[in-house]
PDB file of C-alpha atoms in Angstrom:
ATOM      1  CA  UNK A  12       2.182 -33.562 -57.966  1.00 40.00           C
ATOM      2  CA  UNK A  13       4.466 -35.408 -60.192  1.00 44.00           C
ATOM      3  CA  UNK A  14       2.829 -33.544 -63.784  1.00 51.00           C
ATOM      4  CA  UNK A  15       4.261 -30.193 -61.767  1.00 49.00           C
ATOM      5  CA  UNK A  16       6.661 -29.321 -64.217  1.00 50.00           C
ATOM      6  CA  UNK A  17      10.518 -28.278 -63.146  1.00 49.00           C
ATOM      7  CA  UNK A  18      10.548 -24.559 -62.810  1.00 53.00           C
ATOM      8  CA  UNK A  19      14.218 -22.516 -62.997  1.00 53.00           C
ATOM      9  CA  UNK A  20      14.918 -19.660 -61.242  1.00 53.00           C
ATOM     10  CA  UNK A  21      18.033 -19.481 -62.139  1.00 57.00           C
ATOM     11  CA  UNK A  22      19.271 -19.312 -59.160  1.00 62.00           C
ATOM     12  CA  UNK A  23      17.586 -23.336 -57.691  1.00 64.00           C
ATOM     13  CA  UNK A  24      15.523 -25.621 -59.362  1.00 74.00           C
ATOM     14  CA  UNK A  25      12.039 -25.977 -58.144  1.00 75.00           C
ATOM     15  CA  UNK A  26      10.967 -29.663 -58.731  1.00 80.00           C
ATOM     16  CA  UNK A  27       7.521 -29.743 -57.887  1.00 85.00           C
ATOM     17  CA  UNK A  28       4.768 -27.464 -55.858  1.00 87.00           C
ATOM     18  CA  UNK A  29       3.759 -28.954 -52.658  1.00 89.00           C
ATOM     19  CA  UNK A  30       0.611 -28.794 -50.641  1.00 92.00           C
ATOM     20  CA  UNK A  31       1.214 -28.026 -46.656  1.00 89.00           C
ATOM     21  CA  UNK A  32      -0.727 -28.147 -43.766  1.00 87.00           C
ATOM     22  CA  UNK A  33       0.604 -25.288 -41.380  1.00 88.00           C
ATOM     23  CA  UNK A  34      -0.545 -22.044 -39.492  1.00 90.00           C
ATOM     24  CA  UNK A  35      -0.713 -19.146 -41.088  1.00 90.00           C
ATOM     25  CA  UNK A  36      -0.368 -15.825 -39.482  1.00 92.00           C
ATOM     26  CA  UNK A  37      -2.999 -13.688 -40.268  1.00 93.00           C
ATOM     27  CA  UNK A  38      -2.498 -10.196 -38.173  1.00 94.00           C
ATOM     28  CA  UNK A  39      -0.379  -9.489 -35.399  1.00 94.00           C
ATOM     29  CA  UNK A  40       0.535  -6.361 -33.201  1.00 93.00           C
ATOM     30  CA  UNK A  41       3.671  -5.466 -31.389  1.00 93.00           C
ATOM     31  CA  UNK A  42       3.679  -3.443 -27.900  1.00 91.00           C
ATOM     32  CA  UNK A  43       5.752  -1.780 -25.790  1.00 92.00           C
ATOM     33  CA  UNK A  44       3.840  -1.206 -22.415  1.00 93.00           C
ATOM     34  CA  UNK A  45       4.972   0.852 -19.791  1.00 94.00           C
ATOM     35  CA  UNK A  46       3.106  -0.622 -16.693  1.00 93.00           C
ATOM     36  CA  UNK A  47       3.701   2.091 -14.215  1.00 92.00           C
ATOM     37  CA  UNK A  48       3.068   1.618 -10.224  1.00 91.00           C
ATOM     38  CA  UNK A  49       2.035  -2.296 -10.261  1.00 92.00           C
ATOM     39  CA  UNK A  50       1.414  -3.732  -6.855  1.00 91.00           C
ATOM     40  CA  UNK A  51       3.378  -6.815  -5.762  1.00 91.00           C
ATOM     41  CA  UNK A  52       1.477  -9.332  -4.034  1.00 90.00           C
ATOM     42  CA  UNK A  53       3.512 -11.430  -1.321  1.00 89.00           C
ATOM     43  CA  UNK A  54       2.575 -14.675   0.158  1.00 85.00           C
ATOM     44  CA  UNK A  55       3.418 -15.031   3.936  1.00 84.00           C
ATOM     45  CA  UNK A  56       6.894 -15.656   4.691  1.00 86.00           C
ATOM     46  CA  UNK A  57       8.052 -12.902   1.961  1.00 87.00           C
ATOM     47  CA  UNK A  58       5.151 -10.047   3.120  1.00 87.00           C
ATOM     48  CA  UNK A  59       6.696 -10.466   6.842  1.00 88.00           C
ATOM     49  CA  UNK A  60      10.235  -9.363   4.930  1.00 90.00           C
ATOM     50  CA  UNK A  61       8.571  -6.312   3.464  1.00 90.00           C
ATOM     51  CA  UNK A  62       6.678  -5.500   6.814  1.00 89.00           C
ATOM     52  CA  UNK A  63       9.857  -5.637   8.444  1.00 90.00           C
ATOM     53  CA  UNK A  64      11.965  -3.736   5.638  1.00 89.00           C
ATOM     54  CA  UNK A  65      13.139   0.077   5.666  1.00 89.00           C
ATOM     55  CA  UNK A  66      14.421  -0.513   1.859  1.00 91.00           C
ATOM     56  CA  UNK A  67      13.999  -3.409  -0.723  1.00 92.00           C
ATOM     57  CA  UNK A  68      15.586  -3.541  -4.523  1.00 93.00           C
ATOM     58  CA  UNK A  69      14.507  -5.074  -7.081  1.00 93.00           C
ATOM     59  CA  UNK A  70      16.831  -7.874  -8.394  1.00 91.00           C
ATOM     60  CA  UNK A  71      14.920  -9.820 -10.872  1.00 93.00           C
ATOM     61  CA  UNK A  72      11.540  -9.770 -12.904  1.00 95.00           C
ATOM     62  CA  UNK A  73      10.222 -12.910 -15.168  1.00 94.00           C
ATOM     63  CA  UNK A  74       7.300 -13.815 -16.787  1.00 94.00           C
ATOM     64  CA  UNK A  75       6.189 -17.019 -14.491  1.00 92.00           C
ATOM     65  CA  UNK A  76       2.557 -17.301 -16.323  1.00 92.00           C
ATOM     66  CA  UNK A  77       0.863 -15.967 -19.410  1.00 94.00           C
ATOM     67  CA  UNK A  78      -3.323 -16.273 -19.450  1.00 93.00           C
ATOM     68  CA  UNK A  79      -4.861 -16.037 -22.972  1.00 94.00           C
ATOM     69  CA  UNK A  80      -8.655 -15.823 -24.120  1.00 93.00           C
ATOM     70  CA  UNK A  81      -9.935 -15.123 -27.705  1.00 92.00           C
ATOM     71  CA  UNK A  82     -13.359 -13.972 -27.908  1.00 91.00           C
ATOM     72  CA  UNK A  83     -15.157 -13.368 -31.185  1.00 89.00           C
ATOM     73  CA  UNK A  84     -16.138  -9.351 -31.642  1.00 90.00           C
ATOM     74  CA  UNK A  85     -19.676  -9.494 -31.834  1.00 89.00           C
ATOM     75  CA  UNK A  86     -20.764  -7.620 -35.622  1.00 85.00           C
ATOM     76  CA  UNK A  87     -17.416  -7.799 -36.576  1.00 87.00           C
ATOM     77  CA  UNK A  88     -17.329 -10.702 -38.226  1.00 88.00           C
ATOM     78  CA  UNK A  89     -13.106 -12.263 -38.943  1.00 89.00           C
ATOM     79  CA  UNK A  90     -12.011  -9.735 -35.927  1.00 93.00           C
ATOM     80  CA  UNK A  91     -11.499 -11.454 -32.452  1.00 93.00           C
ATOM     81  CA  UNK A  92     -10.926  -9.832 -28.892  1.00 94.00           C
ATOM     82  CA  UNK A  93      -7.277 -11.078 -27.262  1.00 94.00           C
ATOM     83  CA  UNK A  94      -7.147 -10.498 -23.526  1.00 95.00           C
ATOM     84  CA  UNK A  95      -3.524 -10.969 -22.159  1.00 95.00           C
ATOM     85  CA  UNK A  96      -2.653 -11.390 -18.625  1.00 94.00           C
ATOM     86  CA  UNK A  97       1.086 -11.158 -17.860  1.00 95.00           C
ATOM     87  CA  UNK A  98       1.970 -12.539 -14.075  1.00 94.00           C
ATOM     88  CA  UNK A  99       5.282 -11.699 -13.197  1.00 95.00           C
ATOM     89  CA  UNK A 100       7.392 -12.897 -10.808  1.00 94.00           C
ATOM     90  CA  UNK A 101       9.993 -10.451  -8.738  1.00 94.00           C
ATOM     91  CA  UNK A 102      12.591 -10.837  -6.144  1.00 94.00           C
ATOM     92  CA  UNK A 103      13.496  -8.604  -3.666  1.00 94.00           C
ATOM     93  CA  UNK A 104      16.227  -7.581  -1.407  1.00 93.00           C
ATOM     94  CA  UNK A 105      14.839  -6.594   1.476  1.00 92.00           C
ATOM     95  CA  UNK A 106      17.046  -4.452   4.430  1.00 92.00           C
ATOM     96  CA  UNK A 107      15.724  -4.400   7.627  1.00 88.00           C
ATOM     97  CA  UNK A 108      18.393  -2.246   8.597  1.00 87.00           C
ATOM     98  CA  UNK A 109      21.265   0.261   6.890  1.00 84.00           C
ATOM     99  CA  UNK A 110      24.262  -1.657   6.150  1.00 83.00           C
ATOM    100  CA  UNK A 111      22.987  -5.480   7.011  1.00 86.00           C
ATOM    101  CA  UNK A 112      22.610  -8.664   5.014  1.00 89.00           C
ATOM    102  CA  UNK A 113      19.293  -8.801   2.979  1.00 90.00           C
ATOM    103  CA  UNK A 114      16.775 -11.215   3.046  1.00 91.00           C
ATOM    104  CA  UNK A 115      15.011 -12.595  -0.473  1.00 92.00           C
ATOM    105  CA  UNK A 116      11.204 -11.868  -0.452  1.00 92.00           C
ATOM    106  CA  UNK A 117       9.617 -13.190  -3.839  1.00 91.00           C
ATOM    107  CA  UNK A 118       6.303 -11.594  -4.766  1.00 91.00           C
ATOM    108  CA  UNK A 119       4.052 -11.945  -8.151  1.00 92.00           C
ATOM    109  CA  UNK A 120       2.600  -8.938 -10.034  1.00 93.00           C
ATOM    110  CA  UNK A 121      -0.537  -8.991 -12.254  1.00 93.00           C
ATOM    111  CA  UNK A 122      -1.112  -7.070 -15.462  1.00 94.00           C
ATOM    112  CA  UNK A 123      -3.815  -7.305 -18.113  1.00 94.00           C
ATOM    113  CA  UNK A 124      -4.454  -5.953 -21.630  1.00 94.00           C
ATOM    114  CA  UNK A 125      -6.246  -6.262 -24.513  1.00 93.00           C
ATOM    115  CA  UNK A 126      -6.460  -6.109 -28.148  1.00 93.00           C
ATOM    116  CA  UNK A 127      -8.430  -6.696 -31.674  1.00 94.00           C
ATOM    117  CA  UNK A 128      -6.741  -8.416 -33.972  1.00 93.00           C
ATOM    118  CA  UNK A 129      -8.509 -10.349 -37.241  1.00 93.00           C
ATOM    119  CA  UNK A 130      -8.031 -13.785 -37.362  1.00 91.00           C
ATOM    120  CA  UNK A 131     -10.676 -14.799 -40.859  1.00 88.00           C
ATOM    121  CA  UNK A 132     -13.422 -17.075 -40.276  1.00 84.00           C
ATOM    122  CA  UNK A 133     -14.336 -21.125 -40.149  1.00 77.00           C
ATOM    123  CA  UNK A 134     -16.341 -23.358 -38.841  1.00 72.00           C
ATOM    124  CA  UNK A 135     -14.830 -26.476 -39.811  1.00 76.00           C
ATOM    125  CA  UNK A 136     -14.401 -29.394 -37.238  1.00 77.00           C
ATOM    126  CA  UNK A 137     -10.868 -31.476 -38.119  1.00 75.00           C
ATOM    127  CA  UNK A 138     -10.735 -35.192 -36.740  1.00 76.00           C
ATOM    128  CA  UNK A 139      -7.304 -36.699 -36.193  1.00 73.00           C
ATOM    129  CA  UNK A 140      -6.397 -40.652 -36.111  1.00 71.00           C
ATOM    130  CA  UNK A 141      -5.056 -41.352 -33.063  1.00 67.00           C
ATOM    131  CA  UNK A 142      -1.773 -42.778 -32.947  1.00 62.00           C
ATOM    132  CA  UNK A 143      -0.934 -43.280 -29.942  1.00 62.00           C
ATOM    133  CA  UNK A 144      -2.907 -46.462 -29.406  1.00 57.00           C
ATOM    134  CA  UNK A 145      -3.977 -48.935 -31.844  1.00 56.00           C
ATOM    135  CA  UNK A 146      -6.660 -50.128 -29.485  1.00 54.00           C
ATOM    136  CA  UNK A 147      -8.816 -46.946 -29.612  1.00 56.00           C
ATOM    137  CA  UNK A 148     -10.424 -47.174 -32.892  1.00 59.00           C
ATOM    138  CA  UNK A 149     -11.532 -43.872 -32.671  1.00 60.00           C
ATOM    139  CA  UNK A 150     -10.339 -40.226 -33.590  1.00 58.00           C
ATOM    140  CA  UNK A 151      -8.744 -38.363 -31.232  1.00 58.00           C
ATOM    141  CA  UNK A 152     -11.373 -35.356 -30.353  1.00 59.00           C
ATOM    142  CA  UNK A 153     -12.366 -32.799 -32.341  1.00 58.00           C
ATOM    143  CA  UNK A 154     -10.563 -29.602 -32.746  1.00 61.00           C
ATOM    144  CA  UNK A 155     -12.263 -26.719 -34.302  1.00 63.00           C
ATOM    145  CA  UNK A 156     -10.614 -24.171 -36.840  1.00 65.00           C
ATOM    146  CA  UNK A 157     -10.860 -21.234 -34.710  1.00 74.00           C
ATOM    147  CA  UNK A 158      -8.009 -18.929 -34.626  1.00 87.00           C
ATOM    148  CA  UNK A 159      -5.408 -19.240 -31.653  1.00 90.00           C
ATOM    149  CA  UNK A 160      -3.627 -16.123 -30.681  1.00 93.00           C
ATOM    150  CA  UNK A 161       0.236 -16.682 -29.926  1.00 93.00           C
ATOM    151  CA  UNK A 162       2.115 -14.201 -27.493  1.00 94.00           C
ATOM    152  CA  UNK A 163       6.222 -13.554 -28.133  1.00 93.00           C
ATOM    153  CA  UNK A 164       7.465 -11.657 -25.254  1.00 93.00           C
ATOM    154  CA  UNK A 165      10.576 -11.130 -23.371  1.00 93.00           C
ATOM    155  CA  UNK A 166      11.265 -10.623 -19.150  1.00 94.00           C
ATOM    156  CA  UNK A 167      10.285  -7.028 -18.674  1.00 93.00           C
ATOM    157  CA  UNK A 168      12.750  -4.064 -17.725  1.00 94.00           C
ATOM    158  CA  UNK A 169      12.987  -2.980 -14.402  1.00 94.00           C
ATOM    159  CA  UNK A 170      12.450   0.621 -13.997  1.00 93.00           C
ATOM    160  CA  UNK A 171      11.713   1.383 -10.696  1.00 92.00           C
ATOM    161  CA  UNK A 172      10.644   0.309  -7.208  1.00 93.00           C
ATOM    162  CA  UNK A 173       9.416   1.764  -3.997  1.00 91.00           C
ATOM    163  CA  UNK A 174       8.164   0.813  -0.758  1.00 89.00           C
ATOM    164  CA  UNK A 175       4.871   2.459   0.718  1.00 86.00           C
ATOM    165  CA  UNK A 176       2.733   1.894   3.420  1.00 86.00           C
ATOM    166  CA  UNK A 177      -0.315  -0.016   2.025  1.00 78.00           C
ATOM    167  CA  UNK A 178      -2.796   2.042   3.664  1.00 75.00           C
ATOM    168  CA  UNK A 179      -1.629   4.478   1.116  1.00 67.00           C
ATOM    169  CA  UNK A 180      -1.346   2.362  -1.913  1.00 69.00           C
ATOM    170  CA  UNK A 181      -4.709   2.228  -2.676  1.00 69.00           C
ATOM    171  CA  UNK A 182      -4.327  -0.656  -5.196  1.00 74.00           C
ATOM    172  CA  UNK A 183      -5.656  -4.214  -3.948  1.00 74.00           C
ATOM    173  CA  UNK A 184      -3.278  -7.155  -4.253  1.00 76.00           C
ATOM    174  CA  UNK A 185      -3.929  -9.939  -6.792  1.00 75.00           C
ATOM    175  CA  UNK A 186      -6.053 -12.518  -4.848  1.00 73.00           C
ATOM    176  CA  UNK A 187      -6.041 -15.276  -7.889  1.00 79.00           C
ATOM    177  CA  UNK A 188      -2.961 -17.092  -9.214  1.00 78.00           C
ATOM    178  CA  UNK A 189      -2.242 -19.501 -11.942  1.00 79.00           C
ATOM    179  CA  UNK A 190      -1.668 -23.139 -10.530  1.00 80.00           C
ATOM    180  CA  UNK A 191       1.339 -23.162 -12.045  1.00 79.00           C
ATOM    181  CA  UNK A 192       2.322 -20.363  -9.409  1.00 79.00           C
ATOM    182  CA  UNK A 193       0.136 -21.542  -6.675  1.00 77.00           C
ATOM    183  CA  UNK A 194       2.295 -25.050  -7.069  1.00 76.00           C
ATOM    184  CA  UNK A 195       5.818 -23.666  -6.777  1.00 72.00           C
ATOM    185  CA  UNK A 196       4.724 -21.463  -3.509  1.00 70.00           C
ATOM    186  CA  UNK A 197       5.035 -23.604   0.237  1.00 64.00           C
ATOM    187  CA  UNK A 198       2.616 -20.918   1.269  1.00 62.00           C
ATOM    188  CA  UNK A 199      -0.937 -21.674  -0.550  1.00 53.00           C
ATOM    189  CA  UNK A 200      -2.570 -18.090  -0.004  1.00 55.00           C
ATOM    190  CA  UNK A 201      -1.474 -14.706  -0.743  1.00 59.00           C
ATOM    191  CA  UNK A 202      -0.890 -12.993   2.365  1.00 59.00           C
ATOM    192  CA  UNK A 203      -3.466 -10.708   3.967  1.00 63.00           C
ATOM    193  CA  UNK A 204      -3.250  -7.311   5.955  1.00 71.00           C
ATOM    194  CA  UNK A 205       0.147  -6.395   4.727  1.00 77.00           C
ATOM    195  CA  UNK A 206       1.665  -3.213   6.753  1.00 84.00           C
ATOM    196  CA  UNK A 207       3.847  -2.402   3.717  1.00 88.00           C
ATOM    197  CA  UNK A 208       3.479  -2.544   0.229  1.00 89.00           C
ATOM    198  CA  UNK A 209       5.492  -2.682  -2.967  1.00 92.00           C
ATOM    199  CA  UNK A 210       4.910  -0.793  -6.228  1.00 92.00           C
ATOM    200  CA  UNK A 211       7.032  -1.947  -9.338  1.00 94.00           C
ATOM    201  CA  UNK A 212       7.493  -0.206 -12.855  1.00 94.00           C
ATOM    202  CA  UNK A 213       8.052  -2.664 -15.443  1.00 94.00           C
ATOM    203  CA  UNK A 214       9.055  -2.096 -19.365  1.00 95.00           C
ATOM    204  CA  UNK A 215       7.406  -5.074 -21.443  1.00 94.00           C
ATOM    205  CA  UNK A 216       7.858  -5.223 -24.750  1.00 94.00           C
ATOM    206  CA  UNK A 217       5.275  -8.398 -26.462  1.00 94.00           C
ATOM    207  CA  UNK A 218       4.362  -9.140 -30.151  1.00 94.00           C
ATOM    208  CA  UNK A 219       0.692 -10.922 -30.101  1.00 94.00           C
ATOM    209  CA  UNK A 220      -0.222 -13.137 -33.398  1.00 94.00           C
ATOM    210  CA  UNK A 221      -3.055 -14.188 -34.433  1.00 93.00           C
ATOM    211  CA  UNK A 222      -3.074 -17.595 -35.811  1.00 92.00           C
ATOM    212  CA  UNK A 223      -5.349 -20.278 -38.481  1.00 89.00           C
ATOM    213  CA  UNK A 224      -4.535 -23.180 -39.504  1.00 86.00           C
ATOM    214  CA  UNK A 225      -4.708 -23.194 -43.315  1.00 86.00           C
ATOM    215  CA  UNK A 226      -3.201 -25.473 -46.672  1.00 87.00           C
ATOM    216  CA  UNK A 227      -0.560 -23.654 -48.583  1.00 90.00           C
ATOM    217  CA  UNK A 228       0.677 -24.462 -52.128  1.00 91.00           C
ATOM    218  CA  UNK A 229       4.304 -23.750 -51.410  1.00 88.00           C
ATOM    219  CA  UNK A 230       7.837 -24.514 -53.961  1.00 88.00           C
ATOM    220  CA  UNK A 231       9.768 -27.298 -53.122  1.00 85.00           C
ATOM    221  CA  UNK A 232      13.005 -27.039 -53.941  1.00 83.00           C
ATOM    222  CA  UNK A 233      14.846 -30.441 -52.524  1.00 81.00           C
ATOM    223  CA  UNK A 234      14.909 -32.736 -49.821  1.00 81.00           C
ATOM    224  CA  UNK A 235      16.904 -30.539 -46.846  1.00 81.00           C
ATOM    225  CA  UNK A 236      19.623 -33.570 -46.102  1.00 81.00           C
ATOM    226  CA  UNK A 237      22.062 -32.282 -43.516  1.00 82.00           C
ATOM    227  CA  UNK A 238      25.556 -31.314 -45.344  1.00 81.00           C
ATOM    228  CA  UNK A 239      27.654 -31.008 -41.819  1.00 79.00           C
ATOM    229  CA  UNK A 240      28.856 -34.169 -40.113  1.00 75.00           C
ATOM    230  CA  UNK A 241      28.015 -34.827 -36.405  1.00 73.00           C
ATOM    231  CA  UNK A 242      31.356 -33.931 -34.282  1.00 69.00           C
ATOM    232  CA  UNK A 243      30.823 -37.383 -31.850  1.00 66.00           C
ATOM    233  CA  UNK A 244      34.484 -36.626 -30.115  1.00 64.00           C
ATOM    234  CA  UNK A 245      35.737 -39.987 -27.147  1.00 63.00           C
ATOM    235  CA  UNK A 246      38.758 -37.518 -26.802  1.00 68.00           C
ATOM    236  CA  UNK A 247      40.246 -36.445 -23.242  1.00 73.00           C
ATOM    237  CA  UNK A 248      38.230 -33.632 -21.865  1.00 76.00           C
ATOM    238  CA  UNK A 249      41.506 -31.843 -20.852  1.00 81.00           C
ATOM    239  CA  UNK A 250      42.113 -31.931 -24.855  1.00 77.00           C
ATOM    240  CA  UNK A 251      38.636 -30.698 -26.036  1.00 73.00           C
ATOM    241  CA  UNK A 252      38.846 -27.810 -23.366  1.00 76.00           C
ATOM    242  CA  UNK A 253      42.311 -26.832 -25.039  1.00 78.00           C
ATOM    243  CA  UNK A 254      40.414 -26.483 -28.180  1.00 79.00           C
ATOM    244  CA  UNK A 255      37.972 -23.390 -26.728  1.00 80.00           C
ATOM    245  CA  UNK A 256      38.984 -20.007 -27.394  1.00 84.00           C
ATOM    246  CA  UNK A 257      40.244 -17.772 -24.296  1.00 81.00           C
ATOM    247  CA  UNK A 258      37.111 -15.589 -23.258  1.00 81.00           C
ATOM    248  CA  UNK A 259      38.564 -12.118 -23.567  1.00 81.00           C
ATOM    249  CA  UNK A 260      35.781 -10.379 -23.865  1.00 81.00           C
ATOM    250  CA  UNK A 261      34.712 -11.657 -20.481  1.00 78.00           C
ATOM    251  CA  UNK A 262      38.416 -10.126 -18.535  1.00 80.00           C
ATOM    252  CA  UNK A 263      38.415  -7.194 -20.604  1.00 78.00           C
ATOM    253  CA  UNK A 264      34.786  -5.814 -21.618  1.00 77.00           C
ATOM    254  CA  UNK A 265      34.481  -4.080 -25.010  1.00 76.00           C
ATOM    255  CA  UNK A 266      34.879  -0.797 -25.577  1.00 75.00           C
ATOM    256  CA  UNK A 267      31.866   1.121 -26.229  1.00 68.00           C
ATOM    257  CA  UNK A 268      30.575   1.415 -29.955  1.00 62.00           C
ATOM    258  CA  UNK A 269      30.678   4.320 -31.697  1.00 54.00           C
ATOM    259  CA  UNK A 270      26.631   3.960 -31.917  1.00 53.00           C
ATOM    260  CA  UNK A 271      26.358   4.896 -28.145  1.00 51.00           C
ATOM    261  CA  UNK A 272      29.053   7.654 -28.479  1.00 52.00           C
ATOM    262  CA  UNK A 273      26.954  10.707 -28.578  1.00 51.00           C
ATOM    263  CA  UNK A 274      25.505  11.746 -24.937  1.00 50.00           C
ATOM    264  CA  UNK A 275      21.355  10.937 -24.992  1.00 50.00           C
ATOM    265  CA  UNK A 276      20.779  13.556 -22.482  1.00 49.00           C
ATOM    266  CA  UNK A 277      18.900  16.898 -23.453  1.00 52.00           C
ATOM    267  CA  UNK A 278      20.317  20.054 -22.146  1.00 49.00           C
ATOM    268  CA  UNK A 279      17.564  22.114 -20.111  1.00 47.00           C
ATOM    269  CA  UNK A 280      19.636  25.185 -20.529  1.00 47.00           C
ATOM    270  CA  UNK A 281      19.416  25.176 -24.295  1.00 45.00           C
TER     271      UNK A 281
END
């Protein structure tokens, strides 16, 4: 590397060319999913709230687990088969009665999709030292070069939410969790023969990648040594907190920009 010769941009000097060992993304999708009518599975103590409910609303939707295969496409060769399966977690306030106090019932919805993306090919089997003991004289295990496919998403948009009587749902409830969810829940079993059930739309919007990873020549411009000094500040709290701007914005909200001005609504009559 050191016969690279000193390129000029004219803008920064490149010094040398430098050989990495990263991931390089090699085709990637974005959606935006509209998962209409998905059935909320309850374990016990929450599917008693919903039996006993006349109204719930949705308060809050997460993504508590993501479950990711790659598969290759058989005579396809480079082109592998992603199946994505979201579970999301919702809570619920559920009335038993016009005008009272709700109760919280948390319940988990499942949804699943799928996708080609092309991802190259290899075979080759990399062997690590490992470090973490100097003991083991042996490489850590194999990993092979297979492409791994990477999901970007972010908590879905609540659209709607209704409660039915589950003999007229006609969608089963999930009966297979992550441990992950299983874990978190004092109830280990989703809860069975349900009077009332719960269907949820949801508005996901996910970017899937798929990954390799690959050596890259890349420039190298200079050694990135931090220019801004650590603020490490002993003062009196009361005399940091005098140094924080007043949060207007939080006692009087914006006004709205002139973006969201014009009305969105289409006029039937027209």
């Amino acid at each position: 590397m050191a016969d690279n010769p000193i390129i000029d941009t004219g803008e920064r000097r490149i010094n040398e060319a430098v050989c990495i060992d990263t991931k390089r993304i090699y085709d990637s999708c974005v959606s935006k999913d509209c998962l209409e009518d998905l059935r909320v599975t309850f374990f016990n103590r929450s599917q008693r709230l919903i039996d006993d409910a006349v109204t719930v609303k949705c308060r809050e939707c997460e993504i508590a687990s993501v479950s990711i295969d790659v598969e290759e496409v058989p005579f396809n060769r480079g082109y592998y088969s992603v199946d994505v399966t979201f579970y999301f977690k919702l809570s619920f306030d559920a009335y038993s009665a016009p005008c009272t106090t709700p109760d919280v019932a948390v319940g988990y919805a499942e949804f699943t999709k799928k996708c080609i993306l092309y991802g190259s090919e290899g075979n080759v089997k990399v062997f690590t030292s490992n470090p973490i003991s100097d003991e083991i004289d042996c490489p850590e295990a194999p990993r092979y070069t297979n492409p791994t496919a990477k999901l970007q998403a972010v908590d879905p948009v609540i659209l709607s939410c209704s409660i039915i009587d589950a003999c007229d749902c006609g969608i089963g409830v999930t009966s297979s969790f992550p441990q992950s969810i299983i874990a978190n829940n004092t109830d280990n079993v989703p809860s069975a023969g349900a009077v009332k059930a719960v269907l949820v739309t949801l508005g996901l919007f996910s970017i899937i990648q798929m990954e390799r990873d690959v050596q890259i020549l890349i420039p190298a411009y200079d050694y990135c040594v931090p220019e801004r000094e650590c603020e490490c500040s002993t003062q009196n709290p009361c005399d940091t907190f005098s140094t924080i701007d007043f949060p207007v914005d939080e006692f009087f909200p914006p006004e709205r920009s002139e973006r969201s001005d014009g009305c969105c609504c289409e006029n039937s009559g027209e």
